[in-house]
Amino acid sequence: MAGLYLHIPFCKQACYYCDFHFSTNTGQKQETIKAIAKELQLQKPYLKGESLQSIYFGGGTPSLLSAEELNLLLDTIYKYFSVDTSVEITLEANPDDLSPSNLKVFKSCGVNRLSIGIQSFNNYNLKFLNRAHSAEEALISVENARRAGFDNLNLDLIYAIPATGQTVWERDLETIQQLRPEHISSYCLTIENKTVFGNWLKKGKIQPIDEERAASDFELLIHHLKEDGYQQYEISNFCLPNKHSRHNSNYWKQEKYLGVGPSAHSFDGKNRQFNASNNVTYIKSLKQNKIPFELDILGPTERLNEYILTTLRTSWGCNLEKLKKDFQYDLLKDQKEYLNDLITGKMAFIDQENHLKLTDKGKLLADKITLDLFIS
């Protein structure tokens, strides 16, 4: 199930927690979009003719695209790639961009799924994160999207925000229950070095994230969404039945995907490549019909560790027979004592199909467990 990711590196303002590549200067937006269209043309052979099941506009803020820019990119995709008739076309959007007129444009261009960056329904939290929208705009954006005919919505939420207590998080979850989106992506607030929060942390203006609070918020998230019929198919991703994100699933299932645009990543099934995270460099290179990327050739050990990393976070788990067949590695034999400890401690279990899976308790320590299972 091949996928295509397009990175749109522009935002109205910088969220204090975000370390993705973006620019608040939109003066080069049209040139960048033309460069992405050129890269699409040059990257035609990358997926070797496999049909696209997913097209995902991420960023940045793709909802800043005009109808002309969005149509240029989609027309280019359909010209140079095989696109499945049931393709899922997702556009990341900020609530303040989802006016009825904009939604009509997105719908007419072929977008059939929206991923709305709500993050919180609390104004104090939104101000703390430096989001551009209000809590009221968040609610209105979902209402507008439904009225425009979008029946496949993802809502992004952040938990463990230190600006408010857990009561606010519980209210956010109650609001989600009322809105009932098809998909929810929820992440713990992290403080990255090259962000405003990272700078504040160094200066002592904020404290590190409270791990106990984060764990408690995560447990509440799982509890509330399970009660409402959501499936936790990946640690941070929840969906109603048959509403998995194809884009997200491609990554966790290690399917091929092509990433275009500044800073975009690609995976051909064996190796990865990374585009330059600089808009000027990117535009200049594409004008010369060159793609500015670095190739990361994965060795056997790296591929094995990556398989463990991606699958152990999912509901389908790590296939122990596949480890033997594809990587000649017997995890049960080489990590017998550690796996016994995990199972005894109710952190993990092995199902009838011989897949190693984490329990809800184990998901709280997923990163540590994965690292412990890595092969050096």
PDB file of C-alpha atoms in Angstrom, residues 178-321:
ATOM      1  CA  GLN A 178     -19.321  14.648  22.127  1.00  0.00           C
ATOM      2  CA  LEU A 179     -17.663  15.428  18.767  1.00  0.00           C
ATOM      3  CA  ARG A 180     -16.887  11.763  18.031  1.00  0.00           C
ATOM      4  CA  PRO A 181     -14.311  12.144  15.236  1.00  0.00           C
ATOM      5  CA  GLU A 182     -13.408   9.062  13.227  1.00  0.00           C
ATOM      6  CA  HIS A 183      -9.772   9.281  14.321  1.00  0.00           C
ATOM      7  CA  ILE A 184      -7.774  10.815  17.168  1.00  0.00           C
ATOM      8  CA  SER A 185      -4.020  11.372  17.354  1.00  0.00           C
ATOM      9  CA  SER A 186      -2.896  12.296  20.848  1.00  0.00           C
ATOM     10  CA  TYR A 187       0.652  13.004  21.978  1.00  0.00           C
ATOM     11  CA  CYS A 188       2.345  13.912  25.219  1.00  0.00           C
ATOM     12  CA  LEU A 189       3.816  17.419  25.154  1.00  0.00           C
ATOM     13  CA  THR A 190       7.550  17.094  24.568  1.00  0.00           C
ATOM     14  CA  ILE A 191      10.118  19.853  24.929  1.00  0.00           C
ATOM     15  CA  GLU A 192      12.541  19.809  22.005  1.00  0.00           C
ATOM     16  CA  ASN A 193      15.843  21.694  22.120  1.00  0.00           C
ATOM     17  CA  LYS A 194      15.366  23.918  19.077  1.00  0.00           C
ATOM     18  CA  THR A 195      11.995  25.327  20.116  1.00  0.00           C
ATOM     19  CA  VAL A 196      10.741  28.202  22.238  1.00  0.00           C
ATOM     20  CA  PHE A 197       9.926  25.739  25.021  1.00  0.00           C
ATOM     21  CA  GLY A 198      13.428  24.280  24.729  1.00  0.00           C
ATOM     22  CA  ASN A 199      14.879  27.752  25.210  1.00  0.00           C
ATOM     23  CA  TRP A 200      12.552  28.451  28.124  1.00  0.00           C
ATOM     24  CA  LEU A 201      13.565  25.194  29.786  1.00  0.00           C
ATOM     25  CA  LYS A 202      17.245  26.154  29.598  1.00  0.00           C
ATOM     26  CA  LYS A 203      16.429  29.522  31.164  1.00  0.00           C
ATOM     27  CA  GLY A 204      14.288  27.984  33.882  1.00  0.00           C
ATOM     28  CA  LYS A 205      11.090  29.682  32.682  1.00  0.00           C
ATOM     29  CA  ILE A 206       9.304  26.317  32.535  1.00  0.00           C
ATOM     30  CA  GLN A 207       9.832  22.981  34.249  1.00  0.00           C
ATOM     31  CA  PRO A 208      10.399  19.598  32.573  1.00  0.00           C
ATOM     32  CA  ILE A 209       7.275  17.612  31.773  1.00  0.00           C
ATOM     33  CA  ASP A 210       5.932  15.822  34.860  1.00  0.00           C
ATOM     34  CA  GLU A 211       6.256  12.124  33.983  1.00  0.00           C
ATOM     35  CA  GLU A 212       3.679  11.015  36.544  1.00  0.00           C
ATOM     36  CA  ARG A 213       1.164  13.526  35.201  1.00  0.00           C
ATOM     37  CA  ALA A 214       1.919  12.413  31.635  1.00  0.00           C
ATOM     38  CA  ALA A 215       1.373   8.750  32.518  1.00  0.00           C
ATOM     39  CA  SER A 216      -1.870   9.535  34.327  1.00  0.00           C
ATOM     40  CA  ASP A 217      -3.154  11.609  31.383  1.00  0.00           C
ATOM     41  CA  PHE A 218      -2.265   8.785  28.997  1.00  0.00           C
ATOM     42  CA  GLU A 219      -4.156   6.252  31.100  1.00  0.00           C
ATOM     43  CA  LEU A 220      -7.201   8.533  31.117  1.00  0.00           C
ATOM     44  CA  LEU A 221      -6.956   8.855  27.341  1.00  0.00           C
ATOM     45  CA  ILE A 222      -6.939   5.089  26.831  1.00  0.00           C
ATOM     46  CA  HIS A 223      -9.765   4.544  29.313  1.00  0.00           C
ATOM     47  CA  HIS A 224     -12.095   7.179  27.866  1.00  0.00           C
ATOM     48  CA  LEU A 225     -11.562   6.231  24.228  1.00  0.00           C
ATOM     49  CA  LYS A 226     -11.887   2.492  24.810  1.00  0.00           C
ATOM     50  CA  GLU A 227     -15.208   3.097  26.542  1.00  0.00           C
ATOM     51  CA  ASP A 228     -16.351   5.034  23.474  1.00  0.00           C
ATOM     52  CA  GLY A 229     -15.479   2.244  21.052  1.00  0.00           C
ATOM     53  CA  TYR A 230     -12.170   3.544  19.721  1.00  0.00           C
ATOM     54  CA  GLN A 231      -9.402   1.121  18.792  1.00  0.00           C
ATOM     55  CA  GLN A 232      -5.873   2.002  19.872  1.00  0.00           C
ATOM     56  CA  TYR A 233      -4.069   0.664  16.820  1.00  0.00           C
ATOM     57  CA  GLU A 234      -0.850   2.531  17.638  1.00  0.00           C
ATOM     58  CA  ILE A 235       0.246   4.043  20.925  1.00  0.00           C
ATOM     59  CA  SER A 236      -0.737   7.586  19.929  1.00  0.00           C
ATOM     60  CA  ASN A 237      -3.449   6.785  17.366  1.00  0.00           C
ATOM     61  CA  PHE A 238      -7.067   5.806  17.987  1.00  0.00           C
ATOM     62  CA  CYS A 239      -9.878   5.202  15.522  1.00  0.00           C
ATOM     63  CA  LEU A 240     -13.426   4.009  15.161  1.00  0.00           C
ATOM     64  CA  PRO A 241     -13.739   0.613  13.404  1.00  0.00           C
ATOM     65  CA  ASN A 242     -12.281   0.624   9.876  1.00  0.00           C
ATOM     66  CA  LYS A 243     -11.121   4.225  10.170  1.00  0.00           C
ATOM     67  CA  HIS A 244      -7.371   3.672  10.489  1.00  0.00           C
ATOM     68  CA  SER A 245      -5.255   6.398   8.929  1.00  0.00           C
ATOM     69  CA  ARG A 246      -3.698   4.909   5.805  1.00  0.00           C
ATOM     70  CA  HIS A 247      -0.849   7.405   6.045  1.00  0.00           C
ATOM     71  CA  ASN A 248      -0.040   6.473   9.651  1.00  0.00           C
ATOM     72  CA  SER A 249      -0.477   2.765   8.983  1.00  0.00           C
ATOM     73  CA  ASN A 250       1.987   2.915   6.076  1.00  0.00           C
ATOM     74  CA  TYR A 251       4.706   4.024   8.444  1.00  0.00           C
ATOM     75  CA  TRP A 252       4.002   1.519  11.198  1.00  0.00           C
ATOM     76  CA  LYS A 253       3.631  -1.341   8.715  1.00  0.00           C
ATOM     77  CA  GLN A 254       6.861  -0.315   6.916  1.00  0.00           C
ATOM     78  CA  GLU A 255       5.129   0.110   3.568  1.00  0.00           C
ATOM     79  CA  LYS A 256       6.763   2.170   0.825  1.00  0.00           C
ATOM     80  CA  TYR A 257       6.116   5.885   0.826  1.00  0.00           C
ATOM     81  CA  LEU A 258       7.496   8.865  -1.045  1.00  0.00           C
ATOM     82  CA  GLY A 259       7.983  12.181   0.730  1.00  0.00           C
ATOM     83  CA  VAL A 260       8.314  15.378  -1.309  1.00  0.00           C
ATOM     84  CA  GLY A 261       9.029  18.932  -0.202  1.00  0.00           C
ATOM     85  CA  PRO A 262      11.684  20.444   2.094  1.00  0.00           C
ATOM     86  CA  SER A 263      12.619  18.079   4.983  1.00  0.00           C
ATOM     87  CA  ALA A 264      10.361  15.262   3.703  1.00  0.00           C
ATOM     88  CA  HIS A 265      11.400  11.639   4.305  1.00  0.00           C
ATOM     89  CA  SER A 266      10.960   8.662   1.973  1.00  0.00           C
ATOM     90  CA  PHE A 267      11.226   4.885   2.386  1.00  0.00           C
ATOM     91  CA  ASP A 268      11.532   2.430  -0.507  1.00  0.00           C
ATOM     92  CA  GLY A 269      11.140  -0.706   1.592  1.00  0.00           C
ATOM     93  CA  LYS A 270      14.852  -0.995   2.366  1.00  0.00           C
ATOM     94  CA  ASN A 271      16.441   2.445   2.646  1.00  0.00           C
ATOM     95  CA  ARG A 272      15.449   5.961   3.644  1.00  0.00           C
ATOM     96  CA  GLN A 273      16.194   9.353   2.198  1.00  0.00           C
ATOM     97  CA  PHE A 274      15.775  12.839   3.621  1.00  0.00           C
ATOM     98  CA  ASN A 275      15.275  16.075   1.718  1.00  0.00           C
ATOM     99  CA  ALA A 276      17.148  19.222   2.724  1.00  0.00           C
ATOM    100  CA  SER A 277      15.421  21.205   5.471  1.00  0.00           C
ATOM    101  CA  ASN A 278      15.964  24.553   3.779  1.00  0.00           C
ATOM    102  CA  ASN A 279      13.438  26.192   1.480  1.00  0.00           C
ATOM    103  CA  VAL A 280      15.982  28.263  -0.461  1.00  0.00           C
ATOM    104  CA  THR A 281      18.278  25.277  -1.050  1.00  0.00           C
ATOM    105  CA  TYR A 282      15.300  23.147  -2.038  1.00  0.00           C
ATOM    106  CA  ILE A 283      13.956  25.656  -4.574  1.00  0.00           C
ATOM    107  CA  LYS A 284      17.382  26.324  -6.078  1.00  0.00           C
ATOM    108  CA  SER A 285      18.100  22.610  -6.528  1.00  0.00           C
ATOM    109  CA  LEU A 286      14.752  21.817  -8.140  1.00  0.00           C
ATOM    110  CA  LYS A 287      15.225  24.676 -10.609  1.00  0.00           C
ATOM    111  CA  GLN A 288      18.286  22.701 -11.730  1.00  0.00           C
ATOM    112  CA  ASN A 289      16.225  19.473 -11.865  1.00  0.00           C
ATOM    113  CA  LYS A 290      18.071  18.088  -8.850  1.00  0.00           C
ATOM    114  CA  ILE A 291      16.567  16.753  -5.612  1.00  0.00           C
ATOM    115  CA  PRO A 292      18.601  17.830  -2.564  1.00  0.00           C
ATOM    116  CA  PHE A 293      18.506  14.695  -0.411  1.00  0.00           C
ATOM    117  CA  GLU A 294      20.676  12.432   1.699  1.00  0.00           C
ATOM    118  CA  LEU A 295      20.414   8.643   1.410  1.00  0.00           C
ATOM    119  CA  ASP A 296      20.407   6.504   4.532  1.00  0.00           C
ATOM    120  CA  ILE A 297      21.286   2.912   3.617  1.00  0.00           C
ATOM    121  CA  LEU A 298      19.976   0.653   6.367  1.00  0.00           C
ATOM    122  CA  GLY A 299      22.073  -2.343   7.348  1.00  0.00           C
ATOM    123  CA  PRO A 300      20.590  -5.653   8.571  1.00  0.00           C
ATOM    124  CA  THR A 301      20.767  -4.664  12.246  1.00  0.00           C
ATOM    125  CA  GLU A 302      19.197  -1.251  11.602  1.00  0.00           C
ATOM    126  CA  ARG A 303      16.357  -2.821   9.631  1.00  0.00           C
ATOM    127  CA  LEU A 304      15.769  -5.370  12.395  1.00  0.00           C
ATOM    128  CA  ASN A 305      15.692  -2.685  15.105  1.00  0.00           C
ATOM    129  CA  GLU A 306      13.392  -0.528  13.016  1.00  0.00           C
ATOM    130  CA  TYR A 307      10.991  -3.417  12.569  1.00  0.00           C
ATOM    131  CA  ILE A 308      10.883  -3.946  16.343  1.00  0.00           C
ATOM    132  CA  LEU A 309      10.462  -0.187  16.912  1.00  0.00           C
ATOM    133  CA  THR A 310       7.563   0.273  14.509  1.00  0.00           C
ATOM    134  CA  THR A 311       5.606  -2.924  15.139  1.00  0.00           C
ATOM    135  CA  LEU A 312       5.818  -2.992  18.928  1.00  0.00           C
ATOM    136  CA  ARG A 313       3.914   0.302  19.072  1.00  0.00           C
ATOM    137  CA  THR A 314       0.963  -1.175  17.199  1.00  0.00           C
ATOM    138  CA  SER A 315      -2.057  -3.329  17.995  1.00  0.00           C
ATOM    139  CA  TRP A 316      -0.891  -6.020  15.550  1.00  0.00           C
ATOM    140  CA  GLY A 317       2.451  -6.330  17.347  1.00  0.00           C
ATOM    141  CA  CYS A 318       5.859  -7.717  16.452  1.00  0.00           C
ATOM    142  CA  ASN A 319       5.659 -10.882  14.357  1.00  0.00           C
ATOM    143  CA  LEU A 320       8.183 -13.250  15.911  1.00  0.00           C
ATOM    144  CA  GLU A 321       8.061 -15.649  12.951  1.00  0.00           C
TER     145      GLU A 321
END
